[in-house]
Coordinates of C-alpha atoms in Angstrom, one line a residue:
V148 CA -8.5 -21.0 2.5
E149 CA -12.1 -20.0 3.0
D150 CA -14.2 -19.1 0.0
F151 CA -14.9 -15.3 0.1
E152 CA -16.4 -14.9 -3.3
S153 CA -19.1 -12.7 -1.8
A154 CA -20.0 -9.4 -3.6
E155 CA -19.5 -7.7 -0.3
I156 CA -15.7 -7.9 -0.5
P157 CA -14.2 -5.1 -2.5
R158 CA -12.1 -6.2 -5.4
G159 CA -9.4 -4.6 -7.4
N160 CA -9.2 -3.9 -11.1
G161 CA -5.9 -5.5 -12.0
E162 CA -3.8 -2.9 -10.1
I163 CA -0.2 -3.8 -9.1
V164 CA 0.3 -4.4 -5.4
M165 CA 3.8 -5.4 -4.0
I166 CA 4.3 -7.8 -1.2
V167 CA 7.6 -7.5 0.7
D168 CA 8.5 -10.4 3.1
D169 CA 11.5 -12.5 3.8
E170 CA 9.3 -15.6 4.2
P171 CA 8.6 -17.3 0.9
Y172 CA 5.3 -18.9 2.1
I173 CA 4.0 -15.4 3.1
R174 CA 4.8 -14.0 -0.3
T175 CA 3.1 -17.0 -2.0
A176 CA 0.0 -16.8 0.2
G177 CA -0.2 -13.0 -0.1
S178 CA 0.1 -13.3 -3.9
L179 CA -2.7 -15.9 -4.0
L180 CA -4.9 -13.6 -1.9
L181 CA -4.2 -10.6 -4.1
Q182 CA -5.0 -12.6 -7.2
R183 CA -8.3 -13.7 -5.8
L184 CA -9.1 -10.1 -5.1
N185 CA -8.2 -9.2 -8.7
Y186 CA -4.9 -7.5 -8.1
R187 CA -1.6 -8.2 -9.9
P188 CA 0.9 -9.1 -7.2
I189 CA 4.6 -8.6 -7.4
T190 CA 6.9 -9.8 -4.7
A191 CA 10.2 -8.9 -3.1
Q192 CA 12.2 -11.0 -0.6
D193 CA 13.7 -7.9 1.0
P194 CA 13.4 -4.1 1.1
E195 CA 16.3 -3.5 -1.2
E196 CA 14.7 -5.6 -3.9
A197 CA 11.4 -3.9 -3.2
L198 CA 12.9 -0.4 -3.7
L199 CA 14.2 -1.4 -7.1
L200 CA 10.9 -2.9 -8.1
A201 CA 9.0 0.2 -6.9
Q202 CA 11.2 2.4 -9.0
Q203 CA 10.6 0.1 -12.0
H204 CA 6.8 0.1 -11.6
G205 CA 6.5 3.7 -10.5
K206 CA 3.0 5.1 -10.9
E207 CA 1.6 1.7 -11.8
L208 CA 2.1 0.5 -8.2
R209 CA -1.1 0.9 -6.1
A210 CA 0.1 -0.2 -2.7
V211 CA 2.9 -2.0 -0.9
I212 CA 2.3 -4.6 1.8
T213 CA 5.5 -5.1 3.9
D214 CA 6.5 -7.1 6.9
L215 CA 7.8 -5.2 9.9
H216 CA 10.5 -7.7 10.9
M217 CA 13.0 -8.5 8.2
P218 CA 16.7 -9.3 8.4
K219 CA 18.4 -6.8 6.1
M220 CA 16.2 -3.7 6.8
D221 CA 13.2 -3.4 9.1
G222 CA 9.8 -2.4 7.8
L223 CA 10.0 1.1 9.3
T224 CA 13.3 2.0 7.7
F225 CA 11.9 0.5 4.4
A226 CA 8.7 2.6 4.7
T227 CA 10.8 5.7 5.3
R228 CA 12.8 5.2 2.2
L229 CA 9.8 4.2 0.1
R230 CA 7.9 7.3 1.3
E231 CA 10.8 9.5 0.1
L232 CA 10.4 8.1 -3.4
F233 CA 6.6 7.8 -3.4
P234 CA 5.0 10.3 -1.0
N235 CA 1.4 9.2 -1.7
L236 CA 1.8 5.4 -2.1
P237 CA -0.2 3.4 0.5
I238 CA 2.0 1.3 2.6
L239 CA 0.4 -1.6 4.6
M240 CA 2.5 -3.0 7.5
T241 CA 2.1 -6.6 8.6
S242 CA 3.3 -8.1 11.8
G243 CA 2.6 -10.9 14.2
H244 CA 3.3 -8.4 17.0
M245 CA 3.6 -4.6 16.6
N246 CA 3.9 -2.5 19.8
E247 CA 2.0 0.7 20.0
D248 CA 5.1 2.9 19.8
V249 CA 6.1 1.3 16.4
A250 CA 2.4 1.5 15.2
S251 CA 2.3 5.2 16.1
Q252 CA 5.6 5.9 14.3
F253 CA 4.4 4.1 11.2
A254 CA 1.0 5.8 11.2
S255 CA 2.8 9.2 11.3
F256 CA 4.1 8.5 7.7
G257 CA 0.5 9.0 6.4
R258 CA -1.3 6.8 3.8
T259 CA -0.6 3.7 5.9
G260 CA -2.5 0.7 7.2
R261 CA -1.8 -2.0 9.7
L262 CA -2.5 -5.7 9.1
D263 CA -2.0 -8.0 12.1
K264 CA -0.9 -11.5 11.1
P265 CA -2.6 -13.7 10.4
F266 CA -5.0 -11.5 8.4
S267 CA -8.0 -12.5 6.4
E268 CA -8.9 -11.9 2.8
P269 CA -11.8 -9.5 3.8
E270 CA -9.4 -7.5 6.1
L271 CA -6.8 -7.1 3.3
S272 CA -9.5 -6.3 0.7
E273 CA -11.2 -3.6 2.9
L274 CA -7.8 -2.0 3.7
L275 CA -6.8 -1.8 0.1
E276 CA -10.2 -0.4 -0.9
K277 CA -10.1 2.2 1.8
H278 CA -6.7 3.5 0.4
E279 CA -8.0 3.3 -3.2
K280 CA -11.0 5.4 -2.3
A281 CA -8.8 8.0 -0.5
K282 CA -6.5 8.1 -3.6
R283 CA -9.5 8.7 -5.9
C284 CA -10.7 11.6 -3.7
L285 CA -7.2 13.2 -3.7
E286 CA -7.0 12.8 -7.5
Q287 CA -10.5 14.4 -7.9
L288 CA -9.5 17.3 -5.6
A289 CA -6.3 17.8 -7.6
Q290 CA -8.2 17.8 -10.9
S291 CA -10.8 20.2 -9.5
H292 CA -8.0 22.5 -8.3
T293 CA -6.3 22.3 -11.7
R294 CA -9.5 23.2 -13.6
T295 CA -10.2 26.0 -11.2
G296 CA -6.7 27.4 -11.6
A297 CA -7.0 27.1 -15.4
Q298 CA -10.3 29.0 -15.4
S299 CA -8.9 31.9 -13.5
D300 CA -6.6 33.0 -16.4
G301 CA -3.5 32.2 -14.5
A302 CA -4.4 34.2 -11.4
R303 CA -3.0 32.6 -8.3
T304 CA -5.2 31.7 -5.4
P305 CA -3.8 32.5 -2.0
K306 CA -2.8 29.5 0.0
T307 CA -4.6 28.9 3.3
Q308 CA -2.8 27.5 6.3

């Protein structure tokens, strides 16, 4: 593994990131990468286990990295079920080969990213940081909206389409 200790690579702050893959060596390598990037990895060997872990960790979970091709449930089906539970959770899909139809279907879920195998530490770091920045922006907008609503003495603001 190359040494990417450069300050240019965004690092986490101990956030929990789940890796879902049926290959043990992928889970191990992914965990090591996440630890180097200052994330707390948790792993699942299949989507069913991952759904249970996601429910246990709830709002602590910052992102899920999942393989597209797994024996019990494919990555798209898993992402669909995960999205039902956690509408804003970033889901990063990994694959050695992902055709454009599958990539488009996955992208339609929103808050997603694609990592082609093999991926590098900087690629993983940048994708996680991109989603973390988007999450912070959404949280700031929500807080701003809440403060604005609270200052208006309960008056409702009309929704725009």
